[in-house]
Amino acid sequence: MRLATSALMLLPLLACADPAYQGPAFTPAQQSAAMAEISGGQAPVRRAMTDEQAQQAIARVARRLAPAGTSACQELRRTCNWRFIYDPSQELNAAATGEGDIIIQRGVAEYARNDDEMAFVIAHEMAHHAANHVQNTTTRAQIGGVLAGVLASLAGAYAGVSPDGLVQGAAGIGSQLAVISYSKAQEREADAIGATIMHRAGYDVAQGRSMLLALARLSGRLETSLLSTHPAGPDRVASFDAAVADMKRANWRLGAAPGG
Ligand SMILES: [Zn+2]
């Protein structure tokens, strides 16, 4: 365990290497409020887009998030070589793999009501890289096998880089990463760091949060495998709110610890 100096203890993200961010606890009242908010709204509707439209939207958001993601990685003493890979599947899902690869499925653009919601999903995956979860995850061996398959399918389907800088992947490559599961602590950390990346890139974290509500409302349906890897219910919403309040109090600093 590598503890930060006492001044940095206020910034819990890097207080120790693993698990990194416990996040503040949420109260039963906050959880019930989240439950009421989820059940009080409509499940999102997929708006069909062409691949070109979806790629443009995803590339626009990824490009804007990238510098903030890079700074977050640097502050957490990671090197992230971003490569955004487009998967034309209609699913609402995204996954992090490799040294900075993020696979984004078309459904992310189709279900998102605005760029803030898309940024929520992409920044969350960037945060998994920034916090080194891809390497640290307990299912590392499993991921090694999955990753080999993904890269093989990428090589087979590689169609060059679009003018937007998105790598073209094959349909379904994102689903192959659905076996990756992070711990709850890692998810909380990715939500907190992701919110920070969003905020620094100029996105509205409160607007992006509605993607979390949308996911929770979709949970009774089978339109997203994001839910198998990223449980989205009242707990996640309440935990996200608590983490964002925490990050605001820390003035959105990630607080890199010496040697952390
Ligand atoms: Zn996650």
PDB file of C-alpha atoms and ligand atoms in Angstrom:
ATOM      1  CA  MET A   1       0.000   0.000   0.000  1.00  0.00           C
ATOM      2  CA  ARG A   2       1.429   3.345  -1.006  1.00  0.00           C
ATOM      3  CA  LEU A   3      -0.062   6.123   1.009  1.00  0.00           C
ATOM      4  CA  ALA A   4       0.004   9.713  -0.048  1.00  0.00           C
ATOM      5  CA  THR A   5       1.332  12.402   2.242  1.00  0.00           C
ATOM      6  CA  SER A   6      -1.177  13.729   4.714  1.00  0.00           C
ATOM      7  CA  ALA A   7      -2.052  16.747   2.573  1.00  0.00           C
ATOM      8  CA  LEU A   8      -2.908  14.485  -0.296  1.00  0.00           C
ATOM      9  CA  MET A   9      -5.006  12.207   1.840  1.00  0.00           C
ATOM     10  CA  LEU A  10      -7.851  14.617   1.201  1.00  0.00           C
ATOM     11  CA  LEU A  11      -7.723  13.463  -2.378  1.00  0.00           C
ATOM     12  CA  PRO A  12      -8.588   9.827  -2.045  1.00  0.00           C
ATOM     13  CA  LEU A  13      -8.072   8.717  -5.622  1.00  0.00           C
ATOM     14  CA  LEU A  14      -4.525   7.601  -5.140  1.00  0.00           C
ATOM     15  CA  ALA A  15      -4.551   7.006  -1.437  1.00  0.00           C
ATOM     16  CA  CYS A  16      -3.444   3.502  -2.101  1.00  0.00           C
ATOM     17  CA  ALA A  17      -2.711   1.500  -5.161  1.00  0.00           C
ATOM     18  CA  ASP A  18      -5.436  -1.098  -4.964  1.00  0.00           C
ATOM     19  CA  PRO A  19      -8.276  -0.569  -4.475  1.00  0.00           C
ATOM     20  CA  ALA A  20      -7.662   3.030  -5.361  1.00  0.00           C
ATOM     21  CA  TYR A  21     -10.839   4.941  -4.765  1.00  0.00           C
ATOM     22  CA  GLN A  22     -13.422   3.864  -2.241  1.00  0.00           C
ATOM     23  CA  GLY A  23     -15.549   6.928  -2.723  1.00  0.00           C
ATOM     24  CA  PRO A  24     -17.793   8.477  -0.140  1.00  0.00           C
ATOM     25  CA  ALA A  25     -20.652   6.370   1.126  1.00  0.00           C
ATOM     26  CA  PHE A  26     -24.164   7.216   0.028  1.00  0.00           C
ATOM     27  CA  THR A  27     -27.105   7.184   2.404  1.00  0.00           C
ATOM     28  CA  PRO A  28     -30.287   5.096   2.098  1.00  0.00           C
ATOM     29  CA  ALA A  29     -32.116   8.379   1.451  1.00  0.00           C
ATOM     30  CA  GLN A  30     -29.845   9.141  -1.501  1.00  0.00           C
ATOM     31  CA  GLN A  31     -30.402   5.635  -2.803  1.00  0.00           C
ATOM     32  CA  SER A  32     -34.206   5.981  -2.600  1.00  0.00           C
ATOM     33  CA  ALA A  33     -33.997   9.354  -4.303  1.00  0.00           C
ATOM     34  CA  ALA A  34     -32.010   7.762  -7.124  1.00  0.00           C
ATOM     35  CA  MET A  35     -34.549   4.956  -7.389  1.00  0.00           C
ATOM     36  CA  ALA A  36     -37.405   7.468  -7.638  1.00  0.00           C
ATOM     37  CA  GLU A  37     -35.523   9.445 -10.266  1.00  0.00           C
ATOM     38  CA  ILE A  38     -34.895   6.326 -12.347  1.00  0.00           C
ATOM     39  CA  SER A  39     -38.472   5.096 -12.198  1.00  0.00           C
ATOM     40  CA  GLY A  40     -39.842   8.594 -12.811  1.00  0.00           C
ATOM     41  CA  GLY A  41     -38.362   8.846 -16.315  1.00  0.00           C
ATOM     42  CA  GLN A  42     -38.655   7.178 -19.686  1.00  0.00           C
ATOM     43  CA  ALA A  43     -36.220   4.601 -21.015  1.00  0.00           C
ATOM     44  CA  PRO A  44     -34.138   6.036 -23.846  1.00  0.00           C
ATOM     45  CA  VAL A  45     -35.085   5.357 -27.435  1.00  0.00           C
ATOM     46  CA  ARG A  46     -32.553   4.425 -30.079  1.00  0.00           C
ATOM     47  CA  ARG A  47     -32.415   6.887 -32.949  1.00  0.00           C
ATOM     48  CA  ALA A  48     -31.111   5.071 -36.015  1.00  0.00           C
ATOM     49  CA  MET A  49     -28.008   6.677 -37.486  1.00  0.00           C
ATOM     50  CA  THR A  50     -25.843   5.827 -40.439  1.00  0.00           C
ATOM     51  CA  ASP A  51     -22.334   4.663 -39.669  1.00  0.00           C
ATOM     52  CA  GLU A  52     -21.045   7.979 -40.977  1.00  0.00           C
ATOM     53  CA  GLN A  53     -23.256   9.977 -38.629  1.00  0.00           C
ATOM     54  CA  ALA A  54     -22.383   7.827 -35.640  1.00  0.00           C
ATOM     55  CA  GLN A  55     -18.663   7.953 -36.424  1.00  0.00           C
ATOM     56  CA  GLN A  56     -18.728  11.711 -36.752  1.00  0.00           C
ATOM     57  CA  ALA A  57     -20.490  12.087 -33.433  1.00  0.00           C
ATOM     58  CA  ILE A  58     -18.174   9.661 -31.616  1.00  0.00           C
ATOM     59  CA  ALA A  59     -15.036  11.145 -33.172  1.00  0.00           C
ATOM     60  CA  ARG A  60     -16.137  14.667 -32.243  1.00  0.00           C
ATOM     61  CA  VAL A  61     -16.537  13.720 -28.595  1.00  0.00           C
ATOM     62  CA  ALA A  62     -13.442  11.488 -28.436  1.00  0.00           C
ATOM     63  CA  ARG A  63     -11.273  14.230 -29.940  1.00  0.00           C
ATOM     64  CA  ARG A  64     -12.491  16.758 -27.422  1.00  0.00           C
ATOM     65  CA  LEU A  65     -12.015  14.395 -24.473  1.00  0.00           C
ATOM     66  CA  ALA A  66      -8.554  13.173 -25.482  1.00  0.00           C
ATOM     67  CA  PRO A  67      -6.390  16.022 -24.078  1.00  0.00           C
ATOM     68  CA  ALA A  68      -8.198  15.913 -20.718  1.00  0.00           C
ATOM     69  CA  GLY A  69      -7.840  12.129 -20.706  1.00  0.00           C
ATOM     70  CA  THR A  70      -4.128  12.415 -21.420  1.00  0.00           C
ATOM     71  CA  SER A  71      -3.645  14.851 -18.523  1.00  0.00           C
ATOM     72  CA  ALA A  72      -5.572  12.546 -16.204  1.00  0.00           C
ATOM     73  CA  CYS A  73      -3.315   9.658 -17.219  1.00  0.00           C
ATOM     74  CA  GLN A  74      -0.200  11.776 -16.631  1.00  0.00           C
ATOM     75  CA  GLU A  75      -1.403  12.852 -13.199  1.00  0.00           C
ATOM     76  CA  LEU A  76      -2.007   9.219 -12.329  1.00  0.00           C
ATOM     77  CA  ARG A  77       1.418   8.324 -13.724  1.00  0.00           C
ATOM     78  CA  ARG A  78       0.120   6.393 -16.647  1.00  0.00           C
ATOM     79  CA  THR A  79       0.835   6.697 -20.336  1.00  0.00           C
ATOM     80  CA  CYS A  80      -2.279   6.336 -22.430  1.00  0.00           C
ATOM     81  CA  ASN A  81      -1.993   6.077 -26.178  1.00  0.00           C
ATOM     82  CA  TRP A  82      -5.545   6.715 -27.236  1.00  0.00           C
ATOM     83  CA  ARG A  83      -6.955   4.771 -30.104  1.00  0.00           C
ATOM     84  CA  PHE A  84     -10.687   5.037 -30.597  1.00  0.00           C
ATOM     85  CA  ILE A  85     -12.151   2.075 -32.400  1.00  0.00           C
ATOM     86  CA  TYR A  86     -15.604   2.194 -33.955  1.00  0.00           C
ATOM     87  CA  ASP A  87     -17.793  -0.893 -33.783  1.00  0.00           C
ATOM     88  CA  PRO A  88     -20.853  -0.627 -36.051  1.00  0.00           C
ATOM     89  CA  SER A  89     -22.984  -2.812 -33.750  1.00  0.00           C
ATOM     90  CA  GLN A  90     -26.216  -1.223 -32.571  1.00  0.00           C
ATOM     91  CA  GLU A  91     -25.501  -2.022 -28.960  1.00  0.00           C
ATOM     92  CA  LEU A  92     -25.039   0.637 -26.346  1.00  0.00           C
ATOM     93  CA  ASN A  93     -21.628  -0.321 -25.060  1.00  0.00           C
ATOM     94  CA  ALA A  94     -17.990   0.656 -24.921  1.00  0.00           C
ATOM     95  CA  ALA A  95     -14.912  -1.086 -23.579  1.00  0.00           C
ATOM     96  CA  ALA A  96     -11.303  -0.348 -22.723  1.00  0.00           C
ATOM     97  CA  THR A  97      -8.484  -2.625 -23.783  1.00  0.00           C
ATOM     98  CA  GLY A  98      -4.784  -2.540 -24.626  1.00  0.00           C
ATOM     99  CA  GLU A  99      -2.752   0.560 -23.758  1.00  0.00           C
ATOM    100  CA  GLY A 100      -5.386   3.143 -24.533  1.00  0.00           C
ATOM    101  CA  ASP A 101      -7.741   1.442 -26.957  1.00  0.00           C
ATOM    102  CA  ILE A 102     -11.400   2.226 -26.494  1.00  0.00           C
ATOM    103  CA  ILE A 103     -13.986   0.385 -28.520  1.00  0.00           C
ATOM    104  CA  ILE A 104     -17.211   2.339 -28.923  1.00  0.00           C
ATOM    105  CA  GLN A 105     -20.312   0.728 -30.360  1.00  0.00           C
ATOM    106  CA  ARG A 106     -22.698   2.598 -32.607  1.00  0.00           C
ATOM    107  CA  GLY A 107     -25.478   2.404 -30.015  1.00  0.00           C
ATOM    108  CA  VAL A 108     -23.574   4.878 -27.845  1.00  0.00           C
ATOM    109  CA  ALA A 109     -24.225   7.577 -30.459  1.00  0.00           C
ATOM    110  CA  GLU A 110     -27.727   6.326 -31.223  1.00  0.00           C
ATOM    111  CA  TYR A 111     -28.962   6.299 -27.627  1.00  0.00           C
ATOM    112  CA  ALA A 112     -27.186   9.437 -26.430  1.00  0.00           C
ATOM    113  CA  ARG A 113     -29.364  12.520 -26.491  1.00  0.00           C
ATOM    114  CA  ASN A 114     -26.414  14.873 -26.589  1.00  0.00           C
ATOM    115  CA  ASP A 115     -22.624  15.000 -26.588  1.00  0.00           C
ATOM    116  CA  ASP A 116     -22.509  15.150 -22.794  1.00  0.00           C
ATOM    117  CA  GLU A 117     -24.110  11.707 -22.588  1.00  0.00           C
ATOM    118  CA  MET A 118     -21.693  10.291 -25.153  1.00  0.00           C
ATOM    119  CA  ALA A 119     -18.835  11.895 -23.243  1.00  0.00           C
ATOM    120  CA  PHE A 120     -20.028  10.158 -20.076  1.00  0.00           C
ATOM    121  CA  VAL A 121     -19.542   6.727 -21.658  1.00  0.00           C
ATOM    122  CA  ILE A 122     -16.241   7.456 -23.402  1.00  0.00           C
ATOM    123  CA  ALA A 123     -14.687   9.332 -20.454  1.00  0.00           C
ATOM    124  CA  HIS A 124     -15.596   6.435 -18.161  1.00  0.00           C
ATOM    125  CA  GLU A 125     -13.636   4.031 -20.372  1.00  0.00           C
ATOM    126  CA  MET A 126     -10.724   6.487 -20.578  1.00  0.00           C
ATOM    127  CA  ALA A 127     -10.767   6.557 -16.783  1.00  0.00           C
ATOM    128  CA  HIS A 128     -10.381   2.768 -16.635  1.00  0.00           C
ATOM    129  CA  HIS A 129      -7.130   3.259 -18.563  1.00  0.00           C
ATOM    130  CA  ALA A 130      -6.018   6.252 -16.481  1.00  0.00           C
ATOM    131  CA  ALA A 131      -6.499   4.254 -13.271  1.00  0.00           C
ATOM    132  CA  ASN A 132      -4.711   1.236 -14.720  1.00  0.00           C
ATOM    133  CA  HIS A 133      -7.732  -1.013 -14.286  1.00  0.00           C
ATOM    134  CA  VAL A 134      -7.178  -2.783 -17.574  1.00  0.00           C
ATOM    135  CA  GLN A 135      -3.864  -4.112 -16.299  1.00  0.00           C
ATOM    136  CA  ASN A 136      -4.918  -4.495 -12.691  1.00  0.00           C
ATOM    137  CA  THR A 137      -8.162  -6.282 -13.148  1.00  0.00           C
ATOM    138  CA  THR A 138      -8.484  -9.658 -11.532  1.00  0.00           C
ATOM    139  CA  THR A 139      -9.635 -11.187 -14.794  1.00  0.00           C
ATOM    140  CA  ARG A 140      -6.368 -10.261 -16.431  1.00  0.00           C
ATOM    141  CA  ALA A 141      -5.645 -13.725 -17.779  1.00  0.00           C
ATOM    142  CA  GLN A 142      -9.100 -13.889 -19.259  1.00  0.00           C
ATOM    143  CA  ILE A 143      -8.639 -10.497 -20.850  1.00  0.00           C
ATOM    144  CA  GLY A 144      -5.371 -11.613 -22.393  1.00  0.00           C
ATOM    145  CA  GLY A 145      -7.252 -14.237 -24.338  1.00  0.00           C
ATOM    146  CA  VAL A 146     -10.076 -11.903 -25.218  1.00  0.00           C
ATOM    147  CA  LEU A 147      -7.678  -9.207 -26.287  1.00  0.00           C
ATOM    148  CA  ALA A 148      -5.898 -11.553 -28.642  1.00  0.00           C
ATOM    149  CA  GLY A 149      -9.237 -12.334 -30.265  1.00  0.00           C
ATOM    150  CA  VAL A 150     -10.182  -8.686 -30.522  1.00  0.00           C
ATOM    151  CA  LEU A 151      -6.906  -7.695 -32.086  1.00  0.00           C
ATOM    152  CA  ALA A 152      -7.191 -10.592 -34.516  1.00  0.00           C
ATOM    153  CA  SER A 153     -10.647  -9.446 -35.556  1.00  0.00           C
ATOM    154  CA  LEU A 154      -9.366  -5.888 -35.835  1.00  0.00           C
ATOM    155  CA  ALA A 155      -6.556  -6.993 -38.101  1.00  0.00           C
ATOM    156  CA  GLY A 156      -9.031  -8.932 -40.209  1.00  0.00           C
ATOM    157  CA  ALA A 157     -11.520  -6.097 -40.459  1.00  0.00           C
ATOM    158  CA  TYR A 158      -9.185  -3.154 -40.428  1.00  0.00           C
ATOM    159  CA  ALA A 159     -10.321  -0.696 -43.023  1.00  0.00           C
ATOM    160  CA  GLY A 160      -8.027   2.194 -42.261  1.00  0.00           C
ATOM    161  CA  VAL A 161      -8.591   5.283 -40.194  1.00  0.00           C
ATOM    162  CA  SER A 162     -11.522   7.492 -41.064  1.00  0.00           C
ATOM    163  CA  PRO A 163     -10.981  11.216 -41.663  1.00  0.00           C
ATOM    164  CA  ASP A 164     -12.200  11.703 -38.109  1.00  0.00           C
ATOM    165  CA  GLY A 165      -9.355   9.605 -36.725  1.00  0.00           C
ATOM    166  CA  LEU A 166     -11.542   6.699 -35.673  1.00  0.00           C
ATOM    167  CA  VAL A 167     -10.217   3.245 -36.349  1.00  0.00           C
ATOM    168  CA  GLN A 168     -12.769   1.053 -38.066  1.00  0.00           C
ATOM    169  CA  GLY A 169     -13.424  -2.118 -36.189  1.00  0.00           C
ATOM    170  CA  ALA A 170     -15.598  -5.107 -36.951  1.00  0.00           C
ATOM    171  CA  ALA A 171     -19.185  -5.420 -35.760  1.00  0.00           C
ATOM    172  CA  GLY A 172     -19.296  -7.160 -32.414  1.00  0.00           C
ATOM    173  CA  ILE A 173     -15.729  -6.592 -31.277  1.00  0.00           C
ATOM    174  CA  GLY A 174     -17.037  -4.561 -28.350  1.00  0.00           C
ATOM    175  CA  SER A 175     -19.206  -7.461 -27.252  1.00  0.00           C
ATOM    176  CA  GLN A 176     -16.163  -9.683 -27.038  1.00  0.00           C
ATOM    177  CA  LEU A 177     -14.953  -7.506 -24.212  1.00  0.00           C
ATOM    178  CA  ALA A 178     -18.169  -7.897 -22.242  1.00  0.00           C
ATOM    179  CA  VAL A 179     -16.530 -10.615 -20.146  1.00  0.00           C
ATOM    180  CA  ILE A 180     -14.321  -7.992 -18.544  1.00  0.00           C
ATOM    181  CA  SER A 181     -15.593  -7.173 -15.125  1.00  0.00           C
ATOM    182  CA  TYR A 182     -14.131  -4.637 -12.814  1.00  0.00           C
ATOM    183  CA  SER A 183     -14.649  -4.456  -9.088  1.00  0.00           C
ATOM    184  CA  LYS A 184     -17.205  -2.062  -7.660  1.00  0.00           C
ATOM    185  CA  ALA A 185     -14.361   0.029  -6.278  1.00  0.00           C
ATOM    186  CA  GLN A 186     -12.820   0.251  -9.740  1.00  0.00           C
ATOM    187  CA  GLU A 187     -16.168   1.291 -11.221  1.00  0.00           C
ATOM    188  CA  ARG A 188     -16.575   4.017  -8.615  1.00  0.00           C
ATOM    189  CA  GLU A 189     -13.094   5.217  -9.378  1.00  0.00           C
ATOM    190  CA  ALA A 190     -13.747   5.185 -13.131  1.00  0.00           C
ATOM    191  CA  ASP A 191     -16.944   7.179 -12.572  1.00  0.00           C
ATOM    192  CA  ALA A 192     -15.090   9.774 -10.486  1.00  0.00           C
ATOM    193  CA  ILE A 193     -12.127  10.106 -12.850  1.00  0.00           C
ATOM    194  CA  GLY A 194     -14.446   9.988 -15.870  1.00  0.00           C
ATOM    195  CA  ALA A 195     -16.487  12.860 -14.451  1.00  0.00           C
ATOM    196  CA  THR A 196     -13.260  14.790 -13.971  1.00  0.00           C
ATOM    197  CA  ILE A 197     -12.194  14.166 -17.566  1.00  0.00           C
ATOM    198  CA  MET A 198     -15.631  15.291 -18.781  1.00  0.00           C
ATOM    199  CA  HIS A 199     -15.554  18.413 -16.656  1.00  0.00           C
ATOM    200  CA  ARG A 200     -12.061  19.369 -17.792  1.00  0.00           C
ATOM    201  CA  ALA A 201     -12.999  18.837 -21.434  1.00  0.00           C
ATOM    202  CA  GLY A 202     -15.833  21.323 -20.967  1.00  0.00           C
ATOM    203  CA  TYR A 203     -18.706  18.854 -20.893  1.00  0.00           C
ATOM    204  CA  ASP A 204     -21.598  19.172 -18.488  1.00  0.00           C
ATOM    205  CA  VAL A 205     -21.284  16.398 -15.925  1.00  0.00           C
ATOM    206  CA  ALA A 206     -24.892  16.829 -14.786  1.00  0.00           C
ATOM    207  CA  GLN A 207     -26.107  16.375 -18.370  1.00  0.00           C
ATOM    208  CA  GLY A 208     -23.827  13.388 -18.897  1.00  0.00           C
ATOM    209  CA  ARG A 209     -25.205  11.794 -15.743  1.00  0.00           C
ATOM    210  CA  SER A 210     -28.523  11.283 -17.498  1.00  0.00           C
ATOM    211  CA  MET A 211     -26.813   8.509 -19.478  1.00  0.00           C
ATOM    212  CA  LEU A 212     -26.485   6.658 -16.170  1.00  0.00           C
ATOM    213  CA  LEU A 213     -30.220   7.094 -15.590  1.00  0.00           C
ATOM    214  CA  ALA A 214     -30.864   5.929 -19.151  1.00  0.00           C
ATOM    215  CA  LEU A 215     -28.806   2.795 -18.557  1.00  0.00           C
ATOM    216  CA  ALA A 216     -30.646   2.078 -15.342  1.00  0.00           C
ATOM    217  CA  ARG A 217     -33.978   2.465 -17.155  1.00  0.00           C
ATOM    218  CA  LEU A 218     -32.801   0.052 -19.830  1.00  0.00           C
ATOM    219  CA  SER A 219     -31.845  -2.521 -17.234  1.00  0.00           C
ATOM    220  CA  GLY A 220     -35.005  -4.555 -17.723  1.00  0.00           C
ATOM    221  CA  ARG A 221     -34.310  -4.777 -21.431  1.00  0.00           C
ATOM    222  CA  LEU A 222     -31.656  -6.496 -23.454  1.00  0.00           C
ATOM    223  CA  GLU A 223     -30.394  -3.638 -25.563  1.00  0.00           C
ATOM    224  CA  THR A 224     -27.114  -3.153 -23.844  1.00  0.00           C
ATOM    225  CA  SER A 225     -24.435  -5.468 -22.573  1.00  0.00           C
ATOM    226  CA  LEU A 226     -22.948  -2.429 -20.853  1.00  0.00           C
ATOM    227  CA  LEU A 227     -25.187  -3.488 -17.993  1.00  0.00           C
ATOM    228  CA  SER A 228     -23.495  -6.829 -17.557  1.00  0.00           C
ATOM    229  CA  THR A 229     -20.139  -5.134 -17.077  1.00  0.00           C
ATOM    230  CA  HIS A 230     -21.390  -1.873 -15.598  1.00  0.00           C
ATOM    231  CA  PRO A 231     -24.359  -2.443 -13.308  1.00  0.00           C
ATOM    232  CA  ALA A 232     -26.462   0.695 -13.454  1.00  0.00           C
ATOM    233  CA  GLY A 233     -29.074   0.950 -10.785  1.00  0.00           C
ATOM    234  CA  PRO A 234     -29.899   3.222  -7.872  1.00  0.00           C
ATOM    235  CA  ASP A 235     -26.651   2.243  -6.144  1.00  0.00           C
ATOM    236  CA  ARG A 236     -24.529   3.296  -9.077  1.00  0.00           C
ATOM    237  CA  VAL A 237     -26.406   6.585  -9.475  1.00  0.00           C
ATOM    238  CA  ALA A 238     -26.154   7.408  -5.757  1.00  0.00           C
ATOM    239  CA  SER A 239     -22.502   6.413  -5.754  1.00  0.00           C
ATOM    240  CA  PHE A 240     -21.814   8.537  -8.853  1.00  0.00           C
ATOM    241  CA  ASP A 241     -23.456  11.562  -7.218  1.00  0.00           C
ATOM    242  CA  ALA A 242     -21.400  11.107  -4.079  1.00  0.00           C
ATOM    243  CA  ALA A 243     -18.200  10.736  -6.103  1.00  0.00           C
ATOM    244  CA  VAL A 244     -18.927  13.851  -8.178  1.00  0.00           C
ATOM    245  CA  ALA A 245     -19.622  15.882  -5.030  1.00  0.00           C
ATOM    246  CA  ASP A 246     -16.307  14.599  -3.701  1.00  0.00           C
ATOM    247  CA  MET A 247     -14.451  15.577  -6.874  1.00  0.00           C
ATOM    248  CA  LYS A 248     -16.004  19.041  -6.814  1.00  0.00           C
ATOM    249  CA  ARG A 249     -14.831  19.504  -3.235  1.00  0.00           C
ATOM    250  CA  ALA A 250     -11.344  18.502  -4.398  1.00  0.00           C
ATOM    251  CA  ASN A 251     -11.661  21.117  -7.163  1.00  0.00           C
ATOM    252  CA  TRP A 252     -11.446  18.305  -9.756  1.00  0.00           C
ATOM    253  CA  ARG A 253      -7.849  17.501  -8.847  1.00  0.00           C
ATOM    254  CA  LEU A 254      -6.786  13.921  -9.155  1.00  0.00           C
ATOM    255  CA  GLY A 255      -3.986  14.417  -6.650  1.00  0.00           C
ATOM    256  CA  ALA A 256      -1.148  12.267  -7.917  1.00  0.00           C
ATOM    257  CA  ALA A 257       0.707  10.771  -4.997  1.00  0.00           C
ATOM    258  CA  PRO A 258       4.487  10.460  -5.058  1.00  0.00           C
ATOM    259  CA  GLY A 259       5.289   7.159  -6.664  1.00  0.00           C
ATOM    260  CA  GLY A 260       1.566   6.440  -6.988  1.00  0.00           C
TER     261      GLY A 260
HETATM  262 ZN    ZN B   1     -16.482   0.702 -16.094  1.00  0.00          ZN
END
